[in-house]
Short mmCIF file of C-alpha atoms in Angstrom, two decimals:
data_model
loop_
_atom_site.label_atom_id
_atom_site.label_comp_id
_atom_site.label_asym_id
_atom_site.label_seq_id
_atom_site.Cartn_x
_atom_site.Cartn_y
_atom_site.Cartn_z
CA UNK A 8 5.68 4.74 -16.35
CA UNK A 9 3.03 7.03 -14.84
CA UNK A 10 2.55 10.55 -16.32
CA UNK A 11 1.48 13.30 -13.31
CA UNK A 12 -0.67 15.29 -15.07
CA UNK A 13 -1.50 17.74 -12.10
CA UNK A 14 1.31 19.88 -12.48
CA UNK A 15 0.89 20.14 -16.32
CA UNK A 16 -2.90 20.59 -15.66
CA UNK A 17 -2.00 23.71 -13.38
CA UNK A 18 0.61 25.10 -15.68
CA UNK A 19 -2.30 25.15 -18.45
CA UNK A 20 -4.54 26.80 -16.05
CA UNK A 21 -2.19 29.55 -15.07
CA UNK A 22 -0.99 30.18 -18.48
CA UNK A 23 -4.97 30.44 -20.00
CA UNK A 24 -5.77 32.75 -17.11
CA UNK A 25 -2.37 34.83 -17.92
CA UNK A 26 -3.61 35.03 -21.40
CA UNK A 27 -6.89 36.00 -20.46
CA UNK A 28 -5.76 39.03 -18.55
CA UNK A 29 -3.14 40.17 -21.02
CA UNK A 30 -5.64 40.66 -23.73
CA UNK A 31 -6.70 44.37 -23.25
CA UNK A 32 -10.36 44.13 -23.80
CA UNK A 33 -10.99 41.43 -21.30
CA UNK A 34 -11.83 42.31 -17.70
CA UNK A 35 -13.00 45.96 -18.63
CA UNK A 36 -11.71 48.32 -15.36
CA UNK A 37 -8.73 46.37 -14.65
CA UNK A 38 -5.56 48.43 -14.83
CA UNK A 39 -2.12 47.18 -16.32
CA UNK A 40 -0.36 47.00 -12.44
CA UNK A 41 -3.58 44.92 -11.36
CA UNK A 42 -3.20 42.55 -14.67
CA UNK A 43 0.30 41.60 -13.94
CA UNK A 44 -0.49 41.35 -9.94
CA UNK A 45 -3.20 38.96 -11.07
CA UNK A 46 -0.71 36.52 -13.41
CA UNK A 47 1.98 36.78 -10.89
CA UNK A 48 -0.79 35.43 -8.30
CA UNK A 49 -2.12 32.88 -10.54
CA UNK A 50 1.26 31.75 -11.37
CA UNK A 51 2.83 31.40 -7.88
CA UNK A 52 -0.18 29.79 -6.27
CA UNK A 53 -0.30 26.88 -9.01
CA UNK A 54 3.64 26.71 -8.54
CA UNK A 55 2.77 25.98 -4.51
CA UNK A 56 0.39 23.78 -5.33
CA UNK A 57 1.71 21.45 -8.21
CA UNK A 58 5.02 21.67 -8.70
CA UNK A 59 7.66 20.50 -5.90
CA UNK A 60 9.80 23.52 -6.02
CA UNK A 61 10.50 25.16 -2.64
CA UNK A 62 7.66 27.48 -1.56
CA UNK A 63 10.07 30.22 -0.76
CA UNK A 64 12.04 30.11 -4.39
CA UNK A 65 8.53 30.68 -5.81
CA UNK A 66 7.48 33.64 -3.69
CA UNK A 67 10.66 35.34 -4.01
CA UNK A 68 10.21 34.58 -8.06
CA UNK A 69 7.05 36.23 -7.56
CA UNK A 70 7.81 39.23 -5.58
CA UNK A 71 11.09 40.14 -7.54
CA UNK A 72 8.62 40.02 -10.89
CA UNK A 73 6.70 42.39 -9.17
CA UNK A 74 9.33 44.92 -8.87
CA UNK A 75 11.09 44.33 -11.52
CA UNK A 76 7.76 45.40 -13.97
CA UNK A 77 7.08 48.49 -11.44
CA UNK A 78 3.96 46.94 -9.85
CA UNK A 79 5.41 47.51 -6.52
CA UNK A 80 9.11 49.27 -5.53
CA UNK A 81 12.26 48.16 -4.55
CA UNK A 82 12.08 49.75 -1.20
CA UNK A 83 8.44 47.73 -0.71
CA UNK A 84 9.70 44.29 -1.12
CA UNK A 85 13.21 44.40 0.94
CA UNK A 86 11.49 46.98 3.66
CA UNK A 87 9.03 43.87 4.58
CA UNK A 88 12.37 41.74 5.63
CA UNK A 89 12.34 44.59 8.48
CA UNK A 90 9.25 44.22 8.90
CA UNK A 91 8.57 44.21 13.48
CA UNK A 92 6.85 40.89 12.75
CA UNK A 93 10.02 39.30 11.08
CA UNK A 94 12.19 40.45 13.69
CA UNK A 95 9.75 39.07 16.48
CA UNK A 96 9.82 35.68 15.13
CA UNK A 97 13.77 35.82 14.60
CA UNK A 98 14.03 36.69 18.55
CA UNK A 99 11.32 34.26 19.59
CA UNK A 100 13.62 31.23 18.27
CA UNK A 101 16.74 32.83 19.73
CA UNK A 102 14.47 32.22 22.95
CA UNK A 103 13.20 28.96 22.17
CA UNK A 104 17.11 28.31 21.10
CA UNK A 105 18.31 29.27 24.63
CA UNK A 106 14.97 27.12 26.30
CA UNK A 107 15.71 23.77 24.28
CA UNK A 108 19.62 23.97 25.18
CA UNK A 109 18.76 24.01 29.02
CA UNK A 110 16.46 21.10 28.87
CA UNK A 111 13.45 23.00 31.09
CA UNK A 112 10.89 21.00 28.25
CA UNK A 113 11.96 17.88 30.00
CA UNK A 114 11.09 18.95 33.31
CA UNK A 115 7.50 20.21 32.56
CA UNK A 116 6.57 16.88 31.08
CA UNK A 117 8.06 14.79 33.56
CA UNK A 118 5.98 17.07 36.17
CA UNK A 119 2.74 17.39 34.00
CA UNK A 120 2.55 13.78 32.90
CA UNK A 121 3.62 12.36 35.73
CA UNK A 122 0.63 13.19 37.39
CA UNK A 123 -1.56 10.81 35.22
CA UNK A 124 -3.27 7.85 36.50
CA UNK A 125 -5.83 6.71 33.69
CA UNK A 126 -5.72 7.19 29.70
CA UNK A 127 -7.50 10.68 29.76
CA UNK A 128 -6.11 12.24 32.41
CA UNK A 129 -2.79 11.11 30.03
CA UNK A 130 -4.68 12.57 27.12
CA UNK A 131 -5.48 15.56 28.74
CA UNK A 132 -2.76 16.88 30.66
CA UNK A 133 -0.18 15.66 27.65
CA UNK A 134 -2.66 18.30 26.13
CA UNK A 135 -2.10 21.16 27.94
CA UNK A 136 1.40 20.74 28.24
CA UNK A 137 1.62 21.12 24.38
CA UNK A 138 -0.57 23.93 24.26
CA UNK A 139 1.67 25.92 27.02
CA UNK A 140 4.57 25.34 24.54
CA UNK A 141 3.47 27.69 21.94
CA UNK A 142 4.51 30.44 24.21
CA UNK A 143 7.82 28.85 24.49
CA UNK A 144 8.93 27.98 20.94
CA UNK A 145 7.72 29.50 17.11
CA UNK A 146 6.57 27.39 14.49
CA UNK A 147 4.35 23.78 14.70
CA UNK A 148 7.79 21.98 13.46
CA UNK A 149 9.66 23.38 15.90
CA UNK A 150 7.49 22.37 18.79
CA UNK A 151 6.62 18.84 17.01
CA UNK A 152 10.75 18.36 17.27
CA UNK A 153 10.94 19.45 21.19
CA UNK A 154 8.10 17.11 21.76
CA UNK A 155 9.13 13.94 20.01
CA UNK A 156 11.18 12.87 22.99
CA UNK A 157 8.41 12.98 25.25
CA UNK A 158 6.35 11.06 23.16
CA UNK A 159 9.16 8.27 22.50
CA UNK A 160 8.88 7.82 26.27
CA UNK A 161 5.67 7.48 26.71
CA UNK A 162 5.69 5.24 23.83
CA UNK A 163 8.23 2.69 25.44
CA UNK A 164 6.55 3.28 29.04
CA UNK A 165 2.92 1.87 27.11
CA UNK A 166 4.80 -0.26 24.76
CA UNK A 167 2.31 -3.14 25.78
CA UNK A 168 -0.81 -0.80 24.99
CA UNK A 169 -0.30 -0.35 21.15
CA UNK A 170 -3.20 1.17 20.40
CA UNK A 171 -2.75 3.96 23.26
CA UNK A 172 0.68 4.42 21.71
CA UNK A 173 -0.99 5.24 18.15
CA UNK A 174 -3.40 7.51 19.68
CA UNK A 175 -0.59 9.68 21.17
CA UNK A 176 1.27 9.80 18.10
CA UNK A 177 -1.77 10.74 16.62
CA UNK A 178 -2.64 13.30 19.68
CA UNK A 179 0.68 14.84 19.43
CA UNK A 180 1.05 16.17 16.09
CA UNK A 181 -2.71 17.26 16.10
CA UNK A 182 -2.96 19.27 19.04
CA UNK A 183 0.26 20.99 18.17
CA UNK A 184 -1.51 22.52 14.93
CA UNK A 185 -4.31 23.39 16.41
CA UNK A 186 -2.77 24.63 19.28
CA UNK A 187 -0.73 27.36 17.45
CA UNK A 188 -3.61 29.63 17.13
CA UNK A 189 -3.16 30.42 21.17
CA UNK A 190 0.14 33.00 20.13
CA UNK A 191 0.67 35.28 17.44
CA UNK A 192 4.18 33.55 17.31
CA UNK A 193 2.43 30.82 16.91
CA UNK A 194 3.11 30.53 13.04
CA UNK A 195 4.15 32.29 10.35
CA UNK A 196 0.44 32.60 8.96
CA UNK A 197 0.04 34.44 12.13
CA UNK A 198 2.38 36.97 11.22
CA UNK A 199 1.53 37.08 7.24
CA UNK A 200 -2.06 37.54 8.12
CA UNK A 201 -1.40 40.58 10.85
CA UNK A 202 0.74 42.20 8.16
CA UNK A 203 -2.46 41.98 5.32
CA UNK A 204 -4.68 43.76 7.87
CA UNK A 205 -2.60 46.68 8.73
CA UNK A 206 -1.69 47.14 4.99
CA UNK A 207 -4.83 46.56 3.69
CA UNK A 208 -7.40 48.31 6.81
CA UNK A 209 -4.54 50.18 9.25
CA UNK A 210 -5.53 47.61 11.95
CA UNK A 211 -3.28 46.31 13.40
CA UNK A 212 -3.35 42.85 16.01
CA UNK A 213 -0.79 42.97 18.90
CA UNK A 214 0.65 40.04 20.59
CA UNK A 215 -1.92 40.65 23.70
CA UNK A 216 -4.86 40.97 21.36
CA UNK A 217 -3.93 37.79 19.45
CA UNK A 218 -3.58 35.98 22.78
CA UNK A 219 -7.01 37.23 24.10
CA UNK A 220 -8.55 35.86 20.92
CA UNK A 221 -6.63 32.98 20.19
CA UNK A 222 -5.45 31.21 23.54
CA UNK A 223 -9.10 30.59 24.14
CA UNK A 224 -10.14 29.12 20.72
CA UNK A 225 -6.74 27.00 20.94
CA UNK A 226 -7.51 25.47 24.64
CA UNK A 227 -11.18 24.54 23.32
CA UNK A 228 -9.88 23.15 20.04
CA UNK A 229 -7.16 21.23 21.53
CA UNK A 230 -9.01 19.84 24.05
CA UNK A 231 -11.86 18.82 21.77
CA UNK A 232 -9.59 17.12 18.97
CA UNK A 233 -7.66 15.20 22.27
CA UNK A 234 -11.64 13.58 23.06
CA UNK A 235 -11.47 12.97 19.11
CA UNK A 236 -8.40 11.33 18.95
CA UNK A 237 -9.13 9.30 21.97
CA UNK A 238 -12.54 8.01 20.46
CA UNK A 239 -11.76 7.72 16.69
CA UNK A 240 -8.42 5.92 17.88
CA UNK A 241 -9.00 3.85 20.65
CA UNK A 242 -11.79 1.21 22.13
CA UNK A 243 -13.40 1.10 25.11
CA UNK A 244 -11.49 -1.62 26.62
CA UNK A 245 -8.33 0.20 25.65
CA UNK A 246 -9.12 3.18 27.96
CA UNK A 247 -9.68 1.06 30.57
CA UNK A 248 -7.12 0.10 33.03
CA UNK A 249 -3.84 2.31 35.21
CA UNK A 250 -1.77 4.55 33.59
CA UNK A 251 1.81 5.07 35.30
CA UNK A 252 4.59 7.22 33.44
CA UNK A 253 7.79 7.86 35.80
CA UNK A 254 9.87 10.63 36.00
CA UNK A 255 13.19 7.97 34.84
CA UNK A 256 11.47 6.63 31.84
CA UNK A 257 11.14 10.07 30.66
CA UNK A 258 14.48 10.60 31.68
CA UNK A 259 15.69 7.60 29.47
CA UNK A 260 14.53 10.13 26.26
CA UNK A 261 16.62 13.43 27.74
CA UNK A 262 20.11 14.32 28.09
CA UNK A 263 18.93 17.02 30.41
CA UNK A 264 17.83 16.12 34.36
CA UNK A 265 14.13 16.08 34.78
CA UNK A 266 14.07 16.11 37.99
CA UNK A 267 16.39 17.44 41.14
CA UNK A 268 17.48 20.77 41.74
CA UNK A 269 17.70 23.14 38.91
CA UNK A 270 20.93 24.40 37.65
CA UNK A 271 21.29 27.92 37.33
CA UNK A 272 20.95 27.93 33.68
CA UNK A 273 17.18 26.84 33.87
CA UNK A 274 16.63 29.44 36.84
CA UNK A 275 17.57 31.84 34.92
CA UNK A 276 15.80 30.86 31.28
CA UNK A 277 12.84 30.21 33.15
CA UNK A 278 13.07 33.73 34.59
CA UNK A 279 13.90 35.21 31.41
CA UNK A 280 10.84 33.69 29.59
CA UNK A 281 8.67 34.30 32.25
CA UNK A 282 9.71 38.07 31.94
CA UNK A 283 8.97 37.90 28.17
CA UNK A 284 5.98 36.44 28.25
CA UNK A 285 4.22 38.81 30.95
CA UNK A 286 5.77 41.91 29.06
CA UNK A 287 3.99 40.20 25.59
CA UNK A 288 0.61 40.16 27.35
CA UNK A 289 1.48 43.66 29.42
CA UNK A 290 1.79 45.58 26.08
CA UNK A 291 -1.06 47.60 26.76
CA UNK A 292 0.39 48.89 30.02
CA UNK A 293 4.08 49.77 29.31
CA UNK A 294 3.54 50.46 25.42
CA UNK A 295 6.59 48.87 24.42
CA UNK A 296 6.08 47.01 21.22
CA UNK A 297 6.27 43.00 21.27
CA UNK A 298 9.32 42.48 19.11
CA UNK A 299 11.44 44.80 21.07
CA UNK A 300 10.75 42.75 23.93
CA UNK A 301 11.41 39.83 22.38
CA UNK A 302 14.88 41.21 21.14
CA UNK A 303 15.71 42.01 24.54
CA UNK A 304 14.93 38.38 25.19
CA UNK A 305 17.29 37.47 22.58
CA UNK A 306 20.06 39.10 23.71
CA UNK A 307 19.93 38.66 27.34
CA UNK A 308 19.21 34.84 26.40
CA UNK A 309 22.91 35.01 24.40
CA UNK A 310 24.49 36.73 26.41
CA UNK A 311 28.21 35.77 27.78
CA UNK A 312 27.51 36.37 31.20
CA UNK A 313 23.53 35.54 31.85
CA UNK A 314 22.62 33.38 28.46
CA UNK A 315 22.36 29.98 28.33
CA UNK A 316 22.81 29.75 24.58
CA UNK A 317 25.74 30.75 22.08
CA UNK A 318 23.75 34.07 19.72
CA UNK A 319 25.88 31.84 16.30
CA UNK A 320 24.09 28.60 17.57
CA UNK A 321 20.61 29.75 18.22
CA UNK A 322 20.75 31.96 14.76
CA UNK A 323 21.18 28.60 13.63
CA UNK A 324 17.68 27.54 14.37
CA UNK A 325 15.83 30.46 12.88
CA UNK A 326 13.59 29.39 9.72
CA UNK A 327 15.58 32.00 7.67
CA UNK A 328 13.53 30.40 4.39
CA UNK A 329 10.40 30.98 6.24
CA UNK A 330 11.57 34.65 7.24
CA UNK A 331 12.19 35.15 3.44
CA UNK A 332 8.99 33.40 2.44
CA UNK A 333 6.88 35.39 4.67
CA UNK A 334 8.76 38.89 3.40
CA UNK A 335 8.01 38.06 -0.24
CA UNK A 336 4.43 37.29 0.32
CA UNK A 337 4.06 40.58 2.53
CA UNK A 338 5.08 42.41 -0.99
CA UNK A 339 2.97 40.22 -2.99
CA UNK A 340 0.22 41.38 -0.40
CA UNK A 341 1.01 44.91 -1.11
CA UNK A 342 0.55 44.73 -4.63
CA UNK A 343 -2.63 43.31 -4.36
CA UNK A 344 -4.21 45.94 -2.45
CA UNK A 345 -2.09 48.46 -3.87
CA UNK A 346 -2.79 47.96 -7.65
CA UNK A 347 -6.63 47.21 -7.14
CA UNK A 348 -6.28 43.68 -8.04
CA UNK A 349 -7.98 42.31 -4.35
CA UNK A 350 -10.44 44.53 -4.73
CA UNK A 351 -11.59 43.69 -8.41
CA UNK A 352 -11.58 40.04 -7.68
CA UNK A 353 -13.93 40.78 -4.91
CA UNK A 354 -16.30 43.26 -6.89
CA UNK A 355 -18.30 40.57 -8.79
CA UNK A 356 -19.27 38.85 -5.74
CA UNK A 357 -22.85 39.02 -4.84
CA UNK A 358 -24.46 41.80 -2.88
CA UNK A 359 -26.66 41.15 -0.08
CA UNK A 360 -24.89 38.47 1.24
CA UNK A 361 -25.61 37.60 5.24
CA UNK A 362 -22.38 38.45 7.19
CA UNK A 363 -22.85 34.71 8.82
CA UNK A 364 -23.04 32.99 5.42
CA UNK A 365 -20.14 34.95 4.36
CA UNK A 366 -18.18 33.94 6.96
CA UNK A 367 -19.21 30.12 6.78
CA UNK A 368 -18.19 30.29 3.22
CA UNK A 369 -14.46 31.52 4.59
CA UNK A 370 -14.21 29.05 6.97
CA UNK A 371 -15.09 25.86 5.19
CA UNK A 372 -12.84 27.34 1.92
CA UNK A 373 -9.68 27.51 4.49
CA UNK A 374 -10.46 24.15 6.17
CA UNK A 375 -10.29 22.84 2.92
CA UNK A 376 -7.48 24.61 1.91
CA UNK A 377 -4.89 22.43 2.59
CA UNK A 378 -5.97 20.00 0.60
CA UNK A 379 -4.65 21.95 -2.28
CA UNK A 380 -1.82 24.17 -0.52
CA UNK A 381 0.12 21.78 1.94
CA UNK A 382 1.76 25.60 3.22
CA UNK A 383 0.33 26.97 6.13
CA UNK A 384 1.97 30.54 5.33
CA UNK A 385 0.98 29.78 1.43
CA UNK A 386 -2.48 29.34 2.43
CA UNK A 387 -3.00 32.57 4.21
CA UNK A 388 -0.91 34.11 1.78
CA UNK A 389 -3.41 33.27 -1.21
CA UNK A 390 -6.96 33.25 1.49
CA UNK A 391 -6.24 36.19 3.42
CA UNK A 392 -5.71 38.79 0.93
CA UNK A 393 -8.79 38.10 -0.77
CA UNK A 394 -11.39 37.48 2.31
CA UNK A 395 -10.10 41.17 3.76
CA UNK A 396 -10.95 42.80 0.58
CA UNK A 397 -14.06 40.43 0.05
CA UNK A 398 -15.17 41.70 3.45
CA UNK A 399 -14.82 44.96 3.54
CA UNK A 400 -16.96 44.50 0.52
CA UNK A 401 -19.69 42.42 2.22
CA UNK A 402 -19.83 44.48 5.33
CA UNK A 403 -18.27 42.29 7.50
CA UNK A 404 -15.21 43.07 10.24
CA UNK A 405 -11.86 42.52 7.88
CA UNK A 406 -10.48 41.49 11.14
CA UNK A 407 -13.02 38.85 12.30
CA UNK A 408 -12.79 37.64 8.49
CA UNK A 409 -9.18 37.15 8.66
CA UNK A 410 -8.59 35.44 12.15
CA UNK A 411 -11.40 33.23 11.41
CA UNK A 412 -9.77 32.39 7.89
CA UNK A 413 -6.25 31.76 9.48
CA UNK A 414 -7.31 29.69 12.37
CA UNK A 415 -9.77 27.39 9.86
CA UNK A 416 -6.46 26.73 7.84
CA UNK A 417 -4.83 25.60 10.84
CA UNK A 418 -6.62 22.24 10.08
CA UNK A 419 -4.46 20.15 8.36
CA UNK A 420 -4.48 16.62 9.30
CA UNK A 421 -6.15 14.81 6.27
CA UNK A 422 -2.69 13.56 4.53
CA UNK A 423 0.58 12.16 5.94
CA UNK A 424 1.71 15.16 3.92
CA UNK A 425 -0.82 18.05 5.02
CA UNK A 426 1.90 19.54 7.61
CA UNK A 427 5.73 18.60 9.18
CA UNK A 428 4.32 18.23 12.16
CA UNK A 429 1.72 14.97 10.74
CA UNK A 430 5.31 14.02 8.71
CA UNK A 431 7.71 14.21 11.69
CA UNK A 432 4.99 11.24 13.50
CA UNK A 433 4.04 9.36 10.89
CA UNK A 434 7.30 7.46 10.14
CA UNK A 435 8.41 6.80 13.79
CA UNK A 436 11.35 3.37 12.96
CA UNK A 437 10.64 0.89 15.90
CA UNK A 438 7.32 2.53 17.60
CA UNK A 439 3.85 2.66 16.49
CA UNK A 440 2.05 5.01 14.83
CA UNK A 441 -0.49 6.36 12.91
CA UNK A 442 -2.17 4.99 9.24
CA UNK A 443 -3.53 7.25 6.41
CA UNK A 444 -6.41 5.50 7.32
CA UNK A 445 -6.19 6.62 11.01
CA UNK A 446 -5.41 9.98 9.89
CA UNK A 447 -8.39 10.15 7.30
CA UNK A 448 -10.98 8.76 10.17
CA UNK A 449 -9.96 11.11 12.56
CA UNK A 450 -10.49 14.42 10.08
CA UNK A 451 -13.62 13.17 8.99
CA UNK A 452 -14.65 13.64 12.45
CA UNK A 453 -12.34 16.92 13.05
CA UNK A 454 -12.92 19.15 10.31
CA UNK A 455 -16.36 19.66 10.84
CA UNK A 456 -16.15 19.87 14.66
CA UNK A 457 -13.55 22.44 14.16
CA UNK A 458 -14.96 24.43 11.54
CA UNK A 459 -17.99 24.50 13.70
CA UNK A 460 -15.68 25.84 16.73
CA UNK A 461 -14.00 28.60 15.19
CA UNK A 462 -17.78 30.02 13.56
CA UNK A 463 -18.79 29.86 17.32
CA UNK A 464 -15.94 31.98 18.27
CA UNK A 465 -16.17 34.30 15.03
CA UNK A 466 -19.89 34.92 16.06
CA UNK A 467 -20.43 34.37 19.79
CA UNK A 468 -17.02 34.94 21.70
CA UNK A 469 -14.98 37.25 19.74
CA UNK A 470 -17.43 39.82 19.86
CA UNK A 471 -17.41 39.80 23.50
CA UNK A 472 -13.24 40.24 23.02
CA UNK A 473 -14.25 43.53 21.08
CA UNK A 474 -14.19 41.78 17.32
CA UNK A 475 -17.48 42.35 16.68
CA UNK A 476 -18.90 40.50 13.26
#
């Protein structure tokens, strides 16, 4: 019998550091509020990483402990479940509720992949079909679920071309995480990280600011990691040859017609999201804040006369541990700025540093990141906190800081286990996929080459976008 000595080695870790901050002399100029901020921090994050209890049990152990010994209020930790943010993402899967249940997912494949004749026109188009569904449906897992089907056809249509079968079970799962970075709804990082900055700096991202920043970094990183893939997967001879995906064997995967007329239902979805979507990227024109829209969505989507969805059923789908997750880690946020305990941790760092180094330093710490913290929305949770204090404190743009942190951590492909998304493909009964070799091959390729993307964008793109450095 094996003994796993990494949670017990974290436990000892958290509980020296606790003891460390509870002895008075220690740490001279750190108040009581930002001692017990700092043990609750040190605490949760080595719960998320070593021990298997459920992310969100431990953040709302760590938020409650926060009220309950005054560091932050009552009214602070529930007022973040009302949070706009938290309602935006509860609408946006009412939406993507009312979009799966009419079977319009179907349809775009069929049309985009259809049109492929060789392997990286395949590669590419499946691509961009992924990337267009992060403005359809929240959350990586959500949008790794809606595109299994697809994949399962393609898989039986190339079922004699087994190593083009791993590569798209590979592709699949991939692009969707880096892809996520296009939308603010996205993930719930996203939201965790836009709720940091307007706490911490009173700046606050909007879901047409996010877009103009994100959608291209997501288009370039997807279509980058799909040439990656395709090389790190496949041979030359592989690549050769016709590809020919039909409309029916995609159809074999989907209860829902992919081709034909379209019912009324999917005219009118398709309508509705349409409508959503331009007033999301609009917002600077009509003023009228993102998750308004998106509960007008919502209940225009349930509705008995127009919706295509039942509001009990697509409540159904929302994340509500997420939701909860993402409320207690807003609070935990808040008492870290709040009690001075960001900006301590930050005030022994050296002066003088180069804004560039400072932010290569972020984004190689968050690519790593999920090496230790398999959460996406633990990751930013711990990261982003700390690299807006650290660089307001460096003299670098909080904001730039924090995108760049939060799209690094989107890389998370080293492990079976790094995300749901990696899961969900990896264990595929009857169809071929991907090793932890494959999977290991392909990041040592990825990491860097994304890493070096998102630096590129921090430094040389955003700044056009008005994020200067």
């Amino acid at each position: 019998m094996t003994l796993n000595l990494r949670p017990l080695a974290a436990l000892c870790v958290a509980l020296s550091l606790c003891a460390l901050l509870a002895v008075p002399g220690n740490f001279a100029g750190l108040g009581a509020d930002a001692r017990l901020t700092l043990a609750v921090f040190a605490l949760a994050t080595c719960a998320w990483i070593a021990t298997p209890v459920d992310d969100t049990y431990i953040a709302l152990g760590a938020g409650l402990a926060l009220t309950v010994t005054g560091v932050i209020s009552s009214d602070t930790l529930f007022g973040t479940l009302g949070d706009s943010t938290v309602w935006l993402l509860i609408c946006a899967f009412v939406l993507a509720a009312a979009v799966t249940r009419t079977g319009l997912a179907g349809r775009a494949a069929a049309f985009l992949v259809g049109g492929a004749r060789t392997v990286r026109q395949l590669v590419h188009l499946t691509t961009a079909a992924l990337v267009v569904t992060a403005f359809a449906v929240p959350a990586t897992s959500g949008r790794a679920a809606l595109a299994l089907p697809v994949f399962l056809a393609l898989a039986k249509a190339l079922a004699d071309r087994r190593r083009l079968v791993v590569m798209l079970a590979l592709l699949f799962p991939t692009v969707i995480l880096l892809s996520a970075v296009a939308t603010l709804i996205g993930a719930g990082a996203h939201l965790i990280t836009v709720s940091v900055l307007w706490q911490a700096t009173g700046d606050r991202i909007g879901f047409t600011e996010w877009l103009l920043l994100g959608l291209p970094l997501a288009v370039a990183s997807s279509h980058l990691a799909a040439e990656a893939v395709l090389l790190t997967t496949t041979r030359r001879a592989d690549r050769e040859g016709v590809v020919r995906i039909t409309a029916e064997q995609i159809q074999e995967h989907s209860d829902d017609p992919v081709t034909g007329p379209w019912s009324q239902a999917e005219k009118r979805c398709a309508l509705l999201l349409g409508t959503v979507v331009v007033l999301w990227c609009s917002e600077p024109l009509h003023r009228v804040p993102p998750a308004v829209v998106a509960l007008i969505g919502a209940v225009v989507a349930a509705s008995p006369a127009l919706g295509t969805v039942h509001l009990k059923d697509a409540l159904k789908t929302v994340p509500w541990a997420l939701l909860l997750f993402m409320a207690a880690t807003m609070a935990m946020g808040v008492a870290l700025a709040d009690s001075g305990a960001a900006g301590w941790l930050v005030g022994g760092l050296p002066s003088g540093v180069s804004p560039l180094l400072f932010l290569v330093v972020v984004v190689v710490i968050s690519t790593a990141a999920h090496l230790v913290l398999q959460s996406r929305s633990a990751r930013s949770s711990v990261l982003v906190p700390l690299v807006v204090a650290a660089a307001v404190g460096a003299g670098v743009n909080p904001v730039a800081a924090a995108l760049a942190s939060t799209a690094a951590a989107g890389f998370c492909h080293t492990l079976p286990a790094s995300a749901k998304p990696v899961t969900l493909f990896s264990d595929l009964p009857g169809t071929p996929t991907y090793t932890p070799r494959d999977l290991l091959r392909l990041s040592a390729v990825l990491a860097p080459l994304t890493a070096a993307l998102v630096l590129l964008f921090a430094v040389a793109v955003w700044p056009l976008l008005g994020v200067p450095l």
